[in-house]
PDB file of C-alpha atoms in Angstrom:
ATOM      1  CA  MET A   1       0.147   0.027  -0.102  1.00 64.00           C
ATOM      2  CA  GLU A   2       2.809   2.391   1.053  1.00 69.00           C
ATOM      3  CA  ARG A   3       4.518   1.347  -1.796  1.00 69.00           C
ATOM      4  CA  ARG A   4       2.049   2.315  -4.251  1.00 72.00           C
ATOM      5  CA  GLN A   5       1.705   5.377  -2.691  1.00 72.00           C
ATOM      6  CA  TRP A   6       5.370   6.007  -2.716  1.00 69.00           C
ATOM      7  CA  GLU A   7       4.481   5.065  -6.874  1.00 68.00           C
ATOM      8  CA  ASN A   8       2.088   7.636  -7.708  1.00 70.00           C
ATOM      9  CA  ASP A   9       3.432  10.371  -5.837  1.00 68.00           C
ATOM     10  CA  ARG A  10       6.991   9.470  -7.846  1.00 74.00           C
ATOM     11  CA  GLN A  11       4.459   9.760 -11.135  1.00 76.00           C
ATOM     12  CA  THR A  12       3.281  12.460  -9.703  1.00 77.00           C
ATOM     13  CA  ARG A  13       6.168  14.517  -9.018  1.00 77.00           C
ATOM     14  CA  ALA A  14       7.710  13.523 -12.912  1.00 77.00           C
ATOM     15  CA  ARG A  15       4.683  15.008 -14.287  1.00 80.00           C
ATOM     16  CA  ILE A  16       5.069  18.361 -12.253  1.00 79.00           C
ATOM     17  CA  ARG A  17       8.354  18.653 -13.207  1.00 80.00           C
ATOM     18  CA  LYS A  18       8.050  17.260 -16.586  1.00 80.00           C
ATOM     19  CA  SER A  19       5.199  19.672 -16.812  1.00 79.00           C
ATOM     20  CA  TRP A  20       7.817  22.505 -15.084  1.00 80.00           C
ATOM     21  CA  GLU A  21      11.083  21.966 -17.880  1.00 76.00           C
ATOM     22  CA  TYR A  22       8.365  21.904 -20.587  1.00 81.00           C
ATOM     23  CA  GLU A  23       7.381  25.934 -19.332  1.00 80.00           C
ATOM     24  CA  TYR A  24      10.824  26.690 -19.156  1.00 79.00           C
ATOM     25  CA  ALA A  25      12.164  25.859 -22.599  1.00 80.00           C
ATOM     26  CA  ALA A  26       8.901  27.901 -23.437  1.00 80.00           C
ATOM     27  CA  TYR A  27       9.500  30.440 -21.068  1.00 81.00           C
ATOM     28  CA  THR A  28      13.005  30.062 -22.227  1.00 84.00           C
ATOM     29  CA  GLN A  29      12.247  29.594 -26.169  1.00 86.00           C
ATOM     30  CA  ASN A  30      10.108  33.306 -25.423  1.00 84.00           C
ATOM     31  CA  ILE A  31      12.967  34.861 -23.775  1.00 83.00           C
ATOM     32  CA  THR A  32      15.362  34.095 -26.482  1.00 85.00           C
ATOM     33  CA  ARG A  33      12.881  35.158 -29.346  1.00 84.00           C
ATOM     34  CA  LEU A  34      12.324  38.794 -27.208  1.00 83.00           C
ATOM     35  CA  SER A  35      15.945  39.178 -27.283  1.00 84.00           C
ATOM     36  CA  THR A  36      16.588  38.355 -30.466  1.00 86.00           C
ATOM     37  CA  GLU A  37      13.285  40.967 -31.624  1.00 84.00           C
ATOM     38  CA  ARG A  38      14.927  43.075 -29.525  1.00 88.00           C
ATOM     39  CA  ASP A  39      18.250  43.035 -30.919  1.00 84.00           C
ATOM     40  CA  LYS A  40      16.264  43.251 -34.302  1.00 86.00           C
ATOM     41  CA  MET A  41      15.085  46.809 -33.429  1.00 88.00           C
ATOM     42  CA  LYS A  42      17.849  47.730 -31.438  1.00 87.00           C
ATOM     43  CA  ARG A  43      20.069  47.384 -35.036  1.00 88.00           C
ATOM     44  CA  GLU A  44      17.218  48.746 -36.981  1.00 86.00           C
ATOM     45  CA  TRP A  45      16.681  51.865 -34.805  1.00 89.00           C
ATOM     46  CA  GLU A  46      20.578  52.454 -34.732  1.00 87.00           C
ATOM     47  CA  ALA A  47      20.616  52.152 -38.904  1.00 88.00           C
ATOM     48  CA  GLU A  48      17.717  54.236 -38.608  1.00 87.00           C
ATOM     49  CA  HIS A  49      19.362  57.047 -36.456  1.00 89.00           C
ATOM     50  CA  HIS A  50      22.337  57.262 -37.960  1.00 90.00           C
ATOM     51  CA  ARG A  51      20.100  57.367 -41.818  1.00 90.00           C
ATOM     52  CA  LEU A  52      18.625  60.630 -39.771  1.00 88.00           C
ATOM     53  CA  VAL A  53      21.698  61.625 -38.825  1.00 88.00           C
ATOM     54  CA  LYS A  54      23.335  61.220 -42.262  1.00 90.00           C
ATOM     55  CA  LEU A  55      20.305  62.966 -43.708  1.00 88.00           C
ATOM     56  CA  ARG A  56      20.845  65.700 -41.215  1.00 91.00           C
ATOM     57  CA  GLU A  57      24.832  66.013 -42.131  1.00 90.00           C
ATOM     58  CA  ASP A  58      23.947  66.023 -45.513  1.00 88.00           C
ATOM     59  CA  PHE A  59      20.646  68.757 -44.907  1.00 89.00           C
ATOM     60  CA  SER A  60      23.288  70.966 -43.298  1.00 90.00           C
ATOM     61  CA  ARG A  61      26.322  70.898 -45.500  1.00 90.00           C
ATOM     62  CA  GLU A  62      23.658  71.590 -48.646  1.00 89.00           C
ATOM     63  CA  ARG A  63      22.227  74.420 -46.246  1.00 91.00           C
ATOM     64  CA  GLN A  64      26.133  76.057 -45.995  1.00 92.00           C
ATOM     65  CA  GLU A  65      26.483  75.702 -49.692  1.00 90.00           C
ATOM     66  CA  TYR A  66      23.375  77.108 -50.338  1.00 90.00           C
ATOM     67  CA  GLU A  67      24.149  79.669 -47.695  1.00 91.00           C
ATOM     68  CA  MET A  68      27.723  80.355 -49.247  1.00 92.00           C
ATOM     69  CA  GLU A  69      26.819  80.290 -52.787  1.00 90.00           C
ATOM     70  CA  ARG A  70      24.494  83.150 -51.887  1.00 91.00           C
ATOM     71  CA  ARG A  71      26.262  85.137 -50.354  1.00 92.00           C
ATOM     72  CA  LYS A  72      28.822  85.094 -52.682  1.00 91.00           C
ATOM     73  CA  TRP A  73      26.134  85.631 -55.514  1.00 91.00           C
ATOM     74  CA  GLU A  74      25.069  88.985 -53.162  1.00 91.00           C
ATOM     75  CA  ASN A  75      28.528  90.366 -53.264  1.00 91.00           C
ATOM     76  CA  ASP A  76      28.757  89.694 -56.767  1.00 87.00           C
ATOM     77  CA  ARG A  77      25.923  91.024 -57.157  1.00 91.00           C
ATOM     78  CA  GLN A  78      26.664  94.411 -54.831  1.00 90.00           C
ATOM     79  CA  LYS A  79      29.867  94.888 -56.448  1.00 90.00           C
ATOM     80  CA  HIS A  80      28.005  94.979 -60.256  1.00 89.00           C
ATOM     81  CA  ASP A  81      25.883  97.239 -58.339  1.00 84.00           C
ATOM     82  CA  ASP A  82      28.815 100.053 -56.993  1.00 82.00           C
ATOM     83  CA  GLU A  83      30.815  99.426 -59.798  1.00 85.00           C
ATOM     84  CA  GLU A  84      27.990 100.353 -62.357  1.00 84.00           C
ATOM     85  CA  ARG A  85      26.921 103.423 -59.414  1.00 84.00           C
ATOM     86  CA  GLU A  86      30.839 104.410 -59.572  1.00 84.00           C
ATOM     87  CA  ARG A  87      30.445 104.411 -63.184  1.00 86.00           C
ATOM     88  CA  GLN A  88      27.430 106.459 -63.271  1.00 84.00           C
ATOM     89  CA  ARG A  89      28.463 108.913 -60.595  1.00 84.00           C
ATOM     90  CA  GLY A  90      32.092 109.987 -62.485  1.00 83.00           C
ATOM     91  CA  MET A  91      29.766 110.551 -65.262  1.00 89.00           C
ATOM     92  CA  ILE A  92      27.752 113.534 -62.587  1.00 91.00           C
ATOM     93  CA  GLN A  93      29.226 116.441 -63.650  1.00 94.00           C
ATOM     94  CA  TRP A  94      29.360 120.300 -61.564  1.00 96.00           C
ATOM     95  CA  GLY A  95      28.633 123.216 -63.232  1.00 95.00           C
ATOM     96  CA  SER A  96      31.989 126.053 -62.735  1.00 95.00           C
ATOM     97  CA  LEU A  97      32.738 127.096 -58.757  1.00 95.00           C
ATOM     98  CA  ARG A  98      32.161 130.572 -58.110  1.00 94.00           C
ATOM     99  CA  LYS A  99      32.498 132.391 -54.884  1.00 89.00           C
ATOM    100  CA  ASP A 100      29.818 134.510 -52.838  1.00 82.00           C
ATOM    101  CA  LYS A 101      29.818 138.414 -54.034  1.00 80.00           C
ATOM    102  CA  GLU A 102      30.518 138.444 -49.848  1.00 83.00           C
ATOM    103  CA  PRO A 103      32.922 135.240 -49.742  1.00 88.00           C
ATOM    104  CA  CYS A 104      34.365 134.994 -46.658  1.00 91.00           C
ATOM    105  CA  ILE A 105      31.827 133.730 -43.705  1.00 92.00           C
ATOM    106  CA  SER A 106      35.043 133.766 -41.135  1.00 94.00           C
ATOM    107  CA  TYR A 107      38.144 134.073 -40.329  1.00 96.00           C
ATOM    108  CA  GLY A 108      40.647 132.040 -42.723  1.00 96.00           C
ATOM    109  CA  THR A 109      37.033 130.707 -44.342  1.00 96.00           C
ATOM    110  CA  ALA A 110      34.997 130.743 -47.691  1.00 94.00           C
ATOM    111  CA  ARG A 111      31.543 129.994 -49.169  1.00 95.00           C
ATOM    112  CA  TYR A 112      31.477 128.522 -52.227  1.00 96.00           C
ATOM    113  CA  GLN A 113      28.600 127.234 -54.502  1.00 96.00           C
ATOM    114  CA  ALA A 114      28.323 125.609 -57.736  1.00 97.00           C
ATOM    115  CA  TYR A 115      25.156 123.996 -59.763  1.00 97.00           C
ATOM    116  CA  LEU A 116      24.619 120.370 -60.528  1.00 96.00           C
ATOM    117  CA  GLU A 117      24.514 120.357 -64.418  1.00 95.00           C
ATOM    118  CA  TYR A 118      24.242 116.852 -65.110  1.00 94.00           C
ATOM    119  CA  THR A 119      22.618 113.731 -63.512  1.00 92.00           C
ATOM    120  CA  PRO A 120      22.578 110.201 -64.711  1.00 91.00           C
ATOM    121  CA  PRO A 121      18.514 108.661 -65.051  1.00 90.00           C
ATOM    122  CA  GLY A 122      17.681 107.402 -62.173  1.00 87.00           C
ATOM    123  CA  TRP A 123      19.577 108.877 -59.700  1.00 89.00           C
ATOM    124  CA  ASP A 124      17.962 112.126 -57.417  1.00 92.00           C
ATOM    125  CA  THR A 125      19.891 115.373 -57.281  1.00 94.00           C
ATOM    126  CA  TYR A 126      20.000 116.141 -53.939  1.00 95.00           C
ATOM    127  CA  THR A 127      22.131 112.037 -53.786  1.00 93.00           C
ATOM    128  CA  ALA A 128      24.075 112.724 -56.791  1.00 94.00           C
ATOM    129  CA  CYS A 129      24.804 116.467 -54.861  1.00 95.00           C
ATOM    130  CA  LYS A 130      25.757 115.242 -51.307  1.00 96.00           C
ATOM    131  CA  GLU A 131      27.915 112.411 -53.196  1.00 93.00           C
ATOM    132  CA  THR A 132      30.058 114.301 -55.128  1.00 94.00           C
ATOM    133  CA  PRO A 133      32.961 116.026 -54.122  1.00 95.00           C
ATOM    134  CA  MET A 134      34.122 119.621 -55.941  1.00 95.00           C
ATOM    135  CA  ASN A 135      38.241 119.499 -56.231  1.00 96.00           C
ATOM    136  CA  ILE A 136      38.893 123.102 -54.172  1.00 96.00           C
ATOM    137  CA  HIS A 137      42.270 123.722 -53.652  1.00 96.00           C
ATOM    138  CA  GLY A 138      44.103 120.244 -54.368  1.00 96.00           C
ATOM    139  CA  ARG A 139      41.258 118.692 -52.529  1.00 96.00           C
ATOM    140  CA  GLU A 140      38.142 116.522 -53.359  1.00 96.00           C
ATOM    141  CA  VAL A 141      35.567 117.602 -50.763  1.00 97.00           C
ATOM    142  CA  LEU A 142      32.059 117.560 -50.660  1.00 97.00           C
ATOM    143  CA  PRO A 143      29.240 119.825 -50.377  1.00 97.00           C
ATOM    144  CA  THR A 144      28.620 121.492 -46.842  1.00 97.00           C
ATOM    145  CA  GLU A 145      24.830 121.753 -47.605  1.00 96.00           C
ATOM    146  CA  CYS A 146      22.886 120.538 -50.627  1.00 97.00           C
ATOM    147  CA  ARG A 147      19.816 123.365 -51.631  1.00 95.00           C
ATOM    148  CA  ARG A 148      17.131 123.442 -54.532  1.00 95.00           C
ATOM    149  CA  VAL A 149      16.257 127.030 -56.250  1.00 93.00           C
ATOM    150  CA  GLY A 150      13.764 126.194 -58.255  1.00 92.00           C
ATOM    151  CA  SER A 151      14.553 123.297 -60.701  1.00 91.00           C
ATOM    152  CA  GLU A 152      17.876 123.082 -59.930  1.00 94.00           C
ATOM    153  CA  MET A 153      19.560 122.502 -57.724  1.00 96.00           C
ATOM    154  CA  VAL A 154      23.168 123.682 -56.145  1.00 97.00           C
ATOM    155  CA  GLY A 155      26.280 122.511 -53.918  1.00 97.00           C
ATOM    156  CA  VAL A 156      27.554 124.478 -51.215  1.00 97.00           C
ATOM    157  CA  TRP A 157      31.500 124.456 -50.030  1.00 97.00           C
ATOM    158  CA  ILE A 158      32.591 125.985 -46.148  1.00 96.00           C
ATOM    159  CA  ILE A 159      36.261 125.909 -47.065  1.00 96.00           C
ATOM    160  CA  ASP A 160      38.304 126.636 -43.935  1.00 96.00           C
ATOM    161  CA  PHE A 161      41.827 125.558 -45.087  1.00 96.00           C
ATOM    162  CA  ASP A 162      44.113 127.818 -47.893  1.00 96.00           C
ATOM    163  CA  GLU A 163      41.840 130.979 -48.053  1.00 95.00           C
ATOM    164  CA  PRO A 164      44.412 133.718 -47.407  1.00 94.00           C
ATOM    165  CA  SER A 165      41.979 136.203 -48.530  1.00 91.00           C
ATOM    166  CA  CYS A 166      40.118 135.147 -45.788  1.00 93.00           C
ATOM    167  CA  LYS A 167      42.366 136.246 -43.242  1.00 95.00           C
ATOM    168  CA  PRO A 168      42.386 140.360 -42.514  1.00 95.00           C
ATOM    169  CA  TRP A 169      43.704 142.091 -40.294  1.00 95.00           C
ATOM    170  CA  TRP A 170      43.776 144.430 -37.066  1.00 96.00           C
ATOM    171  CA  ARG A 171      45.926 147.810 -37.622  1.00 93.00           C
ATOM    172  CA  ASP A 172      45.897 151.548 -36.152  1.00 91.00           C
ATOM    173  CA  THR A 173      44.944 150.196 -32.407  1.00 94.00           C
ATOM    174  CA  LYS A 174      43.675 152.597 -29.844  1.00 95.00           C
ATOM    175  CA  ASP A 175      44.110 153.296 -26.705  1.00 93.00           C
ATOM    176  CA  HIS A 176      40.797 154.382 -24.808  1.00 93.00           C
ATOM    177  CA  GLY A 177      41.889 154.243 -21.800  1.00 92.00           C
ATOM    178  CA  CYS A 178      39.772 153.207 -18.923  1.00 92.00           C
ATOM    179  CA  THR A 179      36.151 152.685 -19.455  1.00 90.00           C
ATOM    180  CA  SER A 180      35.632 154.207 -16.180  1.00 87.00           C
ATOM    181  CA  ARG A 181      36.756 155.214 -12.993  1.00 81.00           C
ATOM    182  CA  GLN A 182      37.312 151.822 -10.931  1.00 85.00           C
ATOM    183  CA  SER A 183      36.364 150.137 -12.992  1.00 89.00           C
ATOM    184  CA  GLY A 184      39.453 147.476 -13.750  1.00 92.00           C
ATOM    185  CA  ILE A 185      38.933 148.056 -17.568  1.00 93.00           C
ATOM    186  CA  HIS A 186      41.301 149.332 -20.049  1.00 94.00           C
ATOM    187  CA  ARG A 187      39.476 149.622 -23.925  1.00 95.00           C
ATOM    188  CA  TYR A 188      41.335 149.720 -26.866  1.00 96.00           C
ATOM    189  CA  GLU A 189      39.711 149.742 -30.648  1.00 97.00           C
ATOM    190  CA  ALA A 190      41.444 148.832 -33.813  1.00 96.00           C
ATOM    191  CA  HIS A 191      40.447 148.758 -37.396  1.00 95.00           C
ATOM    192  CA  LEU A 192      39.440 145.567 -39.596  1.00 94.00           C
ATOM    193  CA  GLU A 193      41.663 145.409 -42.766  1.00 93.00           C
ATOM    194  CA  GLY A 194      43.011 143.465 -46.119  1.00 88.00           C
ATOM    195  CA  TYR A 195      39.553 142.384 -47.091  1.00 83.00           C
ATOM    196  CA  LEU A 196      36.427 144.104 -48.128  1.00 78.00           C
ATOM    197  CA  GLU A 197      36.062 148.418 -49.044  1.00 79.00           C
ATOM    198  CA  PRO A 198      34.198 149.960 -46.050  1.00 73.00           C
ATOM    199  CA  ASN A 199      31.074 149.993 -47.758  1.00 74.00           C
ATOM    200  CA  GLU A 200      31.213 146.522 -49.531  1.00 78.00           C
ATOM    201  CA  TYR A 201      29.809 144.613 -46.928  1.00 77.00           C
ATOM    202  CA  LYS A 202      26.666 143.381 -46.390  1.00 78.00           C
ATOM    203  CA  VAL A 203      25.923 140.069 -44.202  1.00 83.00           C
ATOM    204  CA  TYR A 204      29.187 138.785 -42.689  1.00 88.00           C
ATOM    205  CA  TRP A 205      31.201 141.639 -41.303  1.00 91.00           C
ATOM    206  CA  ALA A 206      30.543 140.994 -37.142  1.00 92.00           C
ATOM    207  CA  GLU A 207      31.624 136.966 -38.375  1.00 94.00           C
ATOM    208  CA  LEU A 208      34.630 138.352 -39.727  1.00 94.00           C
ATOM    209  CA  CYS A 209      35.295 140.402 -36.450  1.00 94.00           C
ATOM    210  CA  ASP A 210      34.270 138.159 -34.286  1.00 96.00           C
ATOM    211  CA  THR A 211      36.623 135.761 -35.691  1.00 96.00           C
ATOM    212  CA  THR A 212      39.687 138.205 -36.419  1.00 96.00           C
ATOM    213  CA  PRO A 213      42.099 137.577 -33.401  1.00 97.00           C
ATOM    214  CA  HIS A 214      44.336 140.410 -32.262  1.00 96.00           C
ATOM    215  CA  ALA A 215      47.779 140.467 -31.310  1.00 94.00           C
ATOM    216  CA  MET A 216      48.524 142.960 -28.162  1.00 91.00           C
ATOM    217  CA  PHE A 217      50.701 143.143 -25.210  1.00 87.00           C
ATOM    218  CA  GLY A 218      52.201 139.427 -26.419  1.00 89.00           C
ATOM    219  CA  HIS A 219      48.975 138.229 -25.973  1.00 92.00           C
ATOM    220  CA  THR A 220      46.587 136.945 -28.567  1.00 94.00           C
ATOM    221  CA  TYR A 221      42.797 137.888 -28.222  1.00 94.00           C
ATOM    222  CA  LYS A 222      41.194 135.414 -30.758  1.00 95.00           C
ATOM    223  CA  SER A 223      37.754 137.925 -30.593  1.00 95.00           C
ATOM    224  CA  PRO A 224      36.879 140.961 -29.400  1.00 97.00           C
ATOM    225  CA  THR A 225      34.769 142.564 -26.654  1.00 96.00           C
ATOM    226  CA  GLU A 226      32.571 144.074 -29.374  1.00 96.00           C
ATOM    227  CA  CYS A 227      32.290 144.709 -32.733  1.00 95.00           C
ATOM    228  CA  ALA A 228      30.681 147.494 -34.982  1.00 94.00           C
ATOM    229  CA  TYR A 229      29.964 148.709 -38.404  1.00 92.00           C
ATOM    230  CA  TRP A 230      29.805 152.389 -40.659  1.00 90.00           C
ATOM    231  CA  PRO A 231      29.511 151.802 -43.778  1.00 88.00           C
ATOM    232  CA  LYS A 232      31.766 154.558 -44.601  1.00 88.00           C
ATOM    233  CA  ILE A 233      34.476 153.851 -41.626  1.00 90.00           C
ATOM    234  CA  GLY A 234      34.339 150.371 -42.045  1.00 91.00           C
ATOM    235  CA  VAL A 235      34.752 147.457 -38.881  1.00 94.00           C
ATOM    236  CA  TYR A 236      36.064 148.243 -35.833  1.00 96.00           C
ATOM    237  CA  GLY A 237      36.606 146.054 -33.166  1.00 96.00           C
ATOM    238  CA  PHE A 238      36.219 146.650 -29.438  1.00 97.00           C
ATOM    239  CA  TRP A 239      38.986 144.759 -26.699  1.00 97.00           C
ATOM    240  CA  ASP A 240      38.163 145.235 -22.526  1.00 95.00           C
ATOM    241  CA  VAL A 241      40.888 144.279 -21.245  1.00 94.00           C
ATOM    242  CA  PRO A 242      41.219 143.886 -18.071  1.00 93.00           C
ATOM    243  CA  ASP A 243      43.689 146.242 -15.853  1.00 90.00           C
ATOM    244  CA  GLU A 244      45.171 146.710 -12.353  1.00 90.00           C
ATOM    245  CA  TYR A 245      45.960 150.621 -13.113  1.00 89.00           C
ATOM    246  CA  CYS A 246      42.617 151.112 -13.739  1.00 90.00           C
ATOM    247  CA  ARG A 247      41.031 150.226 -10.200  1.00 83.00           C
TER     248      ARG A 247
END
């Protein structure tokens, strides 16, 4: 009886073991299959990743090449436009340069003007005026101002170099003594010479007077204290100089 029971138990255990071994084999097979599929998916993902990376690199390279080509094209076009503009600029013509009737506007500074005689088609006359120099005293000088007079464009130049005719001087310095008792101020007077006749001043006599220096007693004064103009006798400057002897 006991032997039969033992045999039954042994057979039961054998069936259980066989079933477990079958399930384990199936599990192992499934794990192997899943591992194989995972490795395959990983390889496929890596291949796809490499493909996408290459596509991105190719796109980036093509974009850089496109940008380089575009910049080169823009540079070539700009160079061509600049060359064409310079060619046209060389066609712009100024009329004769002339001084005003009262040319000197301050000490060493003269005012000139000229009419713009020719501008190439498509050019704005104001731009042509502002960008086209005139040779003055051996220098290429752009206009100080451009203004329209009727239907014409006029360039104006304010020239503060090589203008000896705009450098008058003071002469006949007169001593007027102390301005008043205990004022501490000594007044001097001088006549502006070397430019226009007394009755020829129209506009800039005050500017010339105010900017013409005068050397007195070892000191150079940049401008008078006051200026005055009388058509019959000319321009006069007055200097109020501190003086202890006037106290």
